[in-house]
Coordinates of N, CA and C in Angstrom, one line a residue:
Q1 N -3.1 1.4 -14.7 CA -2.3 0.2 -14.5 C -2.5 -0.2 -13.1
V2 N -2.8 -1.6 -12.7 CA -2.9 -1.9 -11.3 C -1.5 -2.4 -10.9
R3 N -1.2 -2.0 -9.7 CA 0.2 -2.3 -9.1 C 0.0 -2.8 -7.7
L4 N 0.5 -3.9 -7.4 CA 0.5 -4.4 -6.0 C 2.0 -4.6 -5.6
V5 N 2.2 -4.1 -4.3 CA 3.6 -4.2 -4.0 C 3.5 -4.6 -2.3
E6 N 4.3 -5.7 -2.3 CA 4.4 -6.3 -0.8 C 5.6 -5.8 0.0
S7 N 5.5 -5.7 1.4 CA 6.6 -5.5 2.2 C 6.4 -6.1 3.4
G8 N 7.3 -6.0 4.1 CA 7.3 -6.6 5.5 C 7.9 -7.9 5.7
G9 N 8.3 -8.6 4.7 CA 9.0 -9.8 4.9 C 10.3 -9.8 5.7
G10 N 10.9 -11.0 6.0 CA 12.2 -10.8 6.7 C 12.4 -12.2 7.1
S11 N 13.4 -12.4 8.1 CA 13.7 -13.6 8.7 C 13.5 -13.6 10.2
V12 N 12.8 -14.5 10.7 CA 12.5 -14.6 12.1 C 12.8 -15.9 12.6
Q13 N 12.7 -16.1 14.0 CA 12.8 -17.4 14.7 C 11.5 -18.2 14.8
T14 N 11.5 -19.4 15.1 CA 10.4 -20.0 15.2 C 9.6 -19.4 16.4
G15 N 8.2 -19.2 16.3 CA 7.5 -18.6 17.3 C 7.3 -17.1 17.2
G16 N 7.9 -16.4 16.3 CA 8.1 -15.2 16.0 C 7.0 -14.6 15.2
S17 N 6.8 -13.4 15.0 CA 5.7 -12.8 14.1 C 6.2 -11.8 13.2
L18 N 5.4 -11.6 12.1 CA 5.7 -10.7 11.1 C 4.4 -10.1 10.4
T19 N 4.3 -8.9 10.1 CA 3.1 -8.4 9.4 C 3.7 -8.0 8.0
L20 N 3.0 -8.6 7.0 CA 3.0 -8.3 5.6 C 2.1 -7.2 5.3
S21 N 2.5 -6.5 4.4 CA 1.6 -5.3 3.7 C 1.5 -5.5 2.2
C22 N 0.5 -5.0 1.9 CA 0.4 -5.1 0.2 C -0.3 -3.7 0.0
A23 N 0.6 -2.9 -0.7 CA 0.0 -1.7 -1.1 C -0.3 -1.5 -2.7
A24 N -1.6 -1.0 -3.0 CA -2.3 -1.1 -4.3 C -2.4 0.4 -4.8
S25 N -2.0 0.4 -6.1 CA -2.1 1.6 -6.9 C -2.8 1.2 -8.2
G26 N -3.8 2.1 -8.6 CA -4.4 1.9 -9.8 C -5.6 0.8 -9.5
Y27 N -5.9 0.7 -8.3 CA -6.9 -0.3 -7.8 C -7.5 0.0 -6.4
T28 N -8.5 -0.2 -6.1 CA -9.2 0.2 -4.7 C -9.8 -1.2 -4.1
Y29 N -9.4 -1.4 -2.9 CA -9.8 -2.6 -2.0 C -11.3 -2.4 -1.7
T30 N -12.4 -2.4 -2.7 CA -13.6 -2.3 -2.3 C -14.5 -3.4 -2.8
T31 N -15.3 -4.2 -2.2 CA -16.1 -5.3 -2.6 C -15.3 -6.1 -3.7
D32 N -14.3 -6.7 -3.2 CA -13.5 -7.5 -4.0 C -12.9 -8.6 -3.3
C33 N -12.6 -9.7 -3.8 CA -12.0 -11.0 -3.2 C -10.4 -10.8 -3.2
V34 N -9.6 -10.6 -2.2 CA -8.3 -10.4 -2.3 C -7.8 -11.5 -1.3
G35 N -6.4 -11.8 -1.7 CA -5.7 -12.8 -0.7 C -4.4 -12.8 -0.7
W36 N -3.8 -13.7 0.0 CA -2.4 -14.0 0.1 C -2.1 -15.4 -0.2
F37 N -1.0 -15.4 -1.0 CA -0.4 -17.0 -1.5 C 1.0 -16.9 -1.0
R38 N 1.5 -18.1 -1.0 CA 2.9 -18.4 -0.8 C 3.4 -19.6 -1.6
Q39 N 4.7 -19.3 -1.8 CA 5.3 -20.4 -2.6 C 6.8 -20.7 -2.0
A40 N 6.9 -22.1 -1.4 CA 8.1 -22.5 -0.9 C 9.0 -23.1 -2.0
P41 N 10.1 -23.2 -1.8 CA 11.2 -23.7 -2.7 C 10.7 -25.1 -3.1
G42 N 10.5 -25.3 -4.4 CA 10.3 -26.7 -4.8 C 8.8 -27.0 -4.8
K43 N 7.9 -26.1 -4.2 CA 6.7 -26.5 -4.1 C 5.7 -25.4 -5.0
E44 N 4.3 -25.9 -5.2 CA 3.5 -25.2 -6.0 C 3.1 -24.0 -5.0
R45 N 2.7 -22.9 -5.7 CA 2.2 -21.8 -4.9 C 0.7 -22.1 -4.3
E46 N 0.6 -21.8 -3.1 CA -0.8 -22.3 -2.4 C -1.4 -20.9 -1.8
G47 N -2.6 -21.1 -1.6 CA -3.6 -19.9 -1.0 C -3.3 -20.1 0.5
V48 N -3.0 -18.9 1.1 CA -2.9 -18.8 2.5 C -4.2 -18.2 3.4
A49 N -4.6 -17.2 2.8 CA -5.7 -16.4 3.3 C -6.4 -15.5 2.2
A50 N -7.7 -15.4 2.4 CA -8.6 -14.4 1.6 C -9.6 -13.8 2.3
T51 N -10.0 -12.6 1.7 CA -11.1 -12.0 2.3 C -11.9 -11.3 1.2
W52 N -13.1 -11.1 1.5 CA -13.9 -10.1 0.8 C -14.0 -8.7 1.3
T53 N -13.5 -7.9 0.7 CA -13.2 -6.4 1.2 C -14.5 -5.8 1.5
G54 N -15.7 -6.3 1.3 CA -16.9 -5.7 1.5 C -17.1 -5.9 2.9
G55 N -16.4 -6.9 3.6 CA -16.6 -6.9 5.2 C -17.2 -8.3 5.4
G56 N -16.6 -8.9 6.5 CA -17.4 -10.0 7.3 C -17.1 -11.5 6.8
T57 N -16.1 -11.6 5.8 CA -16.0 -12.9 5.2 C -14.3 -13.2 5.2
W58 N -13.9 -14.3 5.7 CA -12.4 -14.7 5.8 C -12.3 -16.0 5.4
Y59 N -11.1 -16.5 5.0 CA -10.8 -17.7 4.4 C -9.4 -17.9 4.9
Y60 N -9.1 -19.0 5.4 CA -7.8 -19.4 5.8 C -7.5 -20.9 5.3
D61 N -6.2 -21.2 5.1 CA -5.7 -22.6 4.9 C -5.6 -23.0 6.3
S62 N -5.9 -24.3 6.3 CA -5.9 -24.9 7.8 C -4.5 -24.9 8.4
S63 N -3.5 -24.9 7.6 CA -2.1 -24.9 8.1 C -1.8 -23.5 8.9
V64 N -2.5 -22.4 8.7 CA -2.5 -21.2 9.2 C -3.6 -20.7 10.0
K65 N -4.7 -21.3 10.1 CA -5.8 -20.8 10.8 C -5.5 -20.9 12.3
G66 N -5.8 -19.8 12.9 CA -5.5 -19.4 14.2 C -4.2 -18.7 14.6
R67 N -3.3 -18.6 13.4 CA -2.1 -18.1 13.5 C -1.9 -16.8 12.8
F68 N -2.7 -16.9 11.6 CA -2.5 -15.7 10.6 C -3.7 -15.0 10.6
T69 N -3.8 -13.7 10.4 CA -5.1 -12.8 10.2 C -4.8 -11.9 8.9
I70 N -5.9 -12.2 8.0 CA -5.8 -11.2 6.9 C -6.7 -10.0 7.1
S71 N -6.4 -8.8 6.7 CA -7.1 -7.6 7.1 C -6.9 -6.6 6.0
Q72 N -7.7 -5.6 5.9 CA -7.4 -4.4 4.8 C -7.9 -3.3 5.5
D73 N -7.2 -2.2 5.0 CA -7.6 -0.7 5.3 C -7.9 -0.2 4.0
N74 N -9.3 -0.2 3.7 CA -9.8 0.4 2.5 C -9.4 2.0 2.2
A75 N -9.3 2.7 3.2 CA -9.1 3.9 3.3 C -7.7 4.3 2.5
K76 N -6.7 3.3 3.2 CA -5.3 3.6 2.7 C -4.8 2.6 1.5
N77 N -6.0 1.9 1.2 CA -5.8 1.0 -0.1 C -4.6 0.0 0.3
M78 N -4.6 -0.6 1.6 CA -3.7 -1.5 2.0 C -4.2 -2.9 2.4
M79 N -3.7 -4.0 2.3 CA -4.0 -5.3 2.6 C -3.0 -5.7 3.6
Y80 N -3.2 -6.5 4.5 CA -2.0 -7.0 5.5 C -2.4 -8.5 5.8
L81 N -1.3 -9.1 6.2 CA -1.4 -10.5 6.6 C -0.6 -10.4 7.9
Q82 N -1.0 -10.6 9.1 CA -0.5 -10.8 10.3 C -0.3 -12.2 10.6
M83 N 1.1 -12.3 10.8 CA 1.4 -13.9 11.1 C 2.1 -14.1 12.3
N84 N 1.5 -14.9 13.2 CA 2.0 -15.1 14.6 C 2.5 -16.6 14.7
K85 N 3.1 -17.0 15.7 CA 3.6 -18.3 16.0 C 4.0 -19.0 14.7
L86 N 5.1 -18.3 14.1 CA 5.5 -18.8 12.8 C 6.6 -19.9 13.0
K87 N 6.4 -20.9 12.0 CA 7.1 -22.1 12.0 C 8.0 -22.1 10.8
P88 N 9.0 -23.0 10.8 CA 9.9 -23.2 9.7 C 9.2 -23.4 8.5
D89 N 8.0 -24.4 8.4 CA 7.2 -24.5 7.4 C 6.6 -23.4 6.7
D90 N 6.4 -22.3 7.3 CA 6.0 -21.1 6.8 C 6.9 -20.3 5.9
T91 N 8.3 -20.9 5.9 CA 9.1 -20.3 5.0 C 8.7 -20.3 3.6
A92 N 8.7 -19.1 2.9 CA 8.2 -19.1 1.6 C 8.3 -17.7 1.1
K93 N 7.9 -17.5 -0.2 CA 7.8 -16.2 -0.7 C 6.2 -15.9 -0.8
Y94 N 6.0 -14.8 -0.2 CA 4.5 -14.4 0.1 C 4.0 -13.4 -1.0
Y95 N 2.9 -13.7 -1.7 CA 2.4 -12.8 -2.6 C 0.9 -12.3 -2.2
C96 N 0.6 -11.1 -2.5 CA -0.7 -10.7 -2.5 C -1.3 -10.6 -3.7
A97 N -2.6 -10.9 -3.8 CA -3.3 -10.9 -5.0 C -4.7 -10.2 -5.0
A98 N -5.2 -9.8 -6.0 CA -6.5 -9.0 -5.9 C -7.3 -9.1 -7.2
G99 N -8.6 -8.8 -7.2 CA -9.2 -9.0 -8.4 C -10.2 -10.0 -8.7
A100 N -10.3 -11.0 -7.5 CA -11.1 -12.2 -7.8 C -12.6 -12.1 -8.0
G101 N -13.1 -10.7 -7.7 CA -14.5 -10.7 -7.9 C -15.2 -10.2 -6.7
E102 N -16.5 -10.3 -6.8 CA -17.3 -9.6 -5.8 C -17.3 -10.7 -4.4
Y103 N -17.2 -11.9 -4.7 CA -17.3 -12.7 -3.5 C -16.1 -13.9 -3.8
C104 N -15.4 -14.4 -2.6 CA -14.4 -15.2 -2.8 C -14.9 -16.7 -3.1
G105 N -16.0 -17.1 -2.1 CA -16.5 -18.4 -2.4 C -15.5 -19.4 -2.3
G106 N -15.9 -20.7 -2.8 CA -15.0 -21.8 -2.8 C -13.8 -21.7 -3.8
S107 N -13.6 -20.7 -4.5 CA -12.4 -20.5 -5.4 C -11.3 -19.7 -4.9
W108 N -11.3 -19.3 -3.6 CA -10.5 -18.3 -3.3 C -9.0 -18.8 -3.3
T109 N -8.7 -20.1 -3.5 CA -7.3 -20.6 -3.5 C -7.0 -20.8 -5.1
T110 N -7.9 -20.6 -5.9 CA -7.5 -20.6 -7.4 C -6.8 -19.5 -7.9
E111 N -5.5 -19.6 -8.2 CA -4.5 -18.5 -8.7 C -5.3 -17.9 -9.8
T112 N -5.9 -18.5 -10.7 CA -6.2 -17.8 -12.0 C -7.5 -17.0 -11.7
E113 N -8.2 -17.1 -10.5 CA -9.2 -16.1 -10.2 C -8.6 -14.6 -9.9
Y114 N -7.4 -14.6 -9.7 CA -6.9 -13.3 -9.3 C -6.0 -12.7 -10.5
P115 N -6.5 -11.6 -11.1 CA -5.9 -11.0 -12.1 C -4.7 -10.1 -11.9
Y116 N -4.5 -9.8 -10.6 CA -3.5 -8.8 -10.1 C -2.6 -9.5 -9.1
W117 N -1.5 -9.2 -9.2 CA -0.3 -10.0 -8.3 C 0.8 -9.1 -8.0
G118 N 1.2 -9.2 -6.8 CA 2.5 -8.5 -6.4 C 3.7 -9.2 -6.8
Q119 N 4.8 -8.8 -6.6 CA 6.1 -9.4 -6.9 C 6.6 -10.5 -5.8
G120 N 6.0 -10.3 -4.6 CA 6.3 -11.1 -3.6 C 7.2 -10.7 -2.6
T121 N 7.3 -11.1 -1.3 CA 8.2 -10.8 -0.4 C 8.6 -12.1 0.5
Q122 N 9.9 -12.2 0.7 CA 10.4 -13.5 1.2 C 10.2 -13.5 2.9
V123 N 9.8 -14.6 3.3 CA 9.7 -14.9 4.8 C 10.5 -16.2 5.0
T124 N 11.4 -16.0 5.9 CA 12.2 -17.1 6.5 C 12.1 -17.3 7.9
V125 N 11.8 -18.5 8.3 CA 11.6 -18.9 9.6 C 12.7 -19.8 9.9
S126 N 13.4 -19.6 11.0 CA 14.4 -20.6 11.4 C 14.1 -21.2 12.7
S127 N 14.7 -22.5 12.7 CA 14.3 -23.2 14.0 C 15.2 -22.8 15.1

């Protein structure tokens, strides 16, 4: 059974940084499209970043490009989202997702492409 567990959320002030982690069990981060999504109160869940774990391909929403970095450690079966220069608009519950297939491509923001999801971790950015 695949299980993804996020950690690292919290409350920070504008301009601060957080690193989210996603630990996988029953699954390995190899040659797969994995990603991070977020959902703010009253809004739909949106794709934040994705990567093909085979190496060399990254995708970011325009709102986070240059501030967030997605990475993974295949040996530790972990995925990360480094978030810098946080803004109040980044406040949301963040979810890791996996299993979208061998290549992310243009569908990396499509939730239904990912069969495996974590329970989410809250990030709150105050002004």
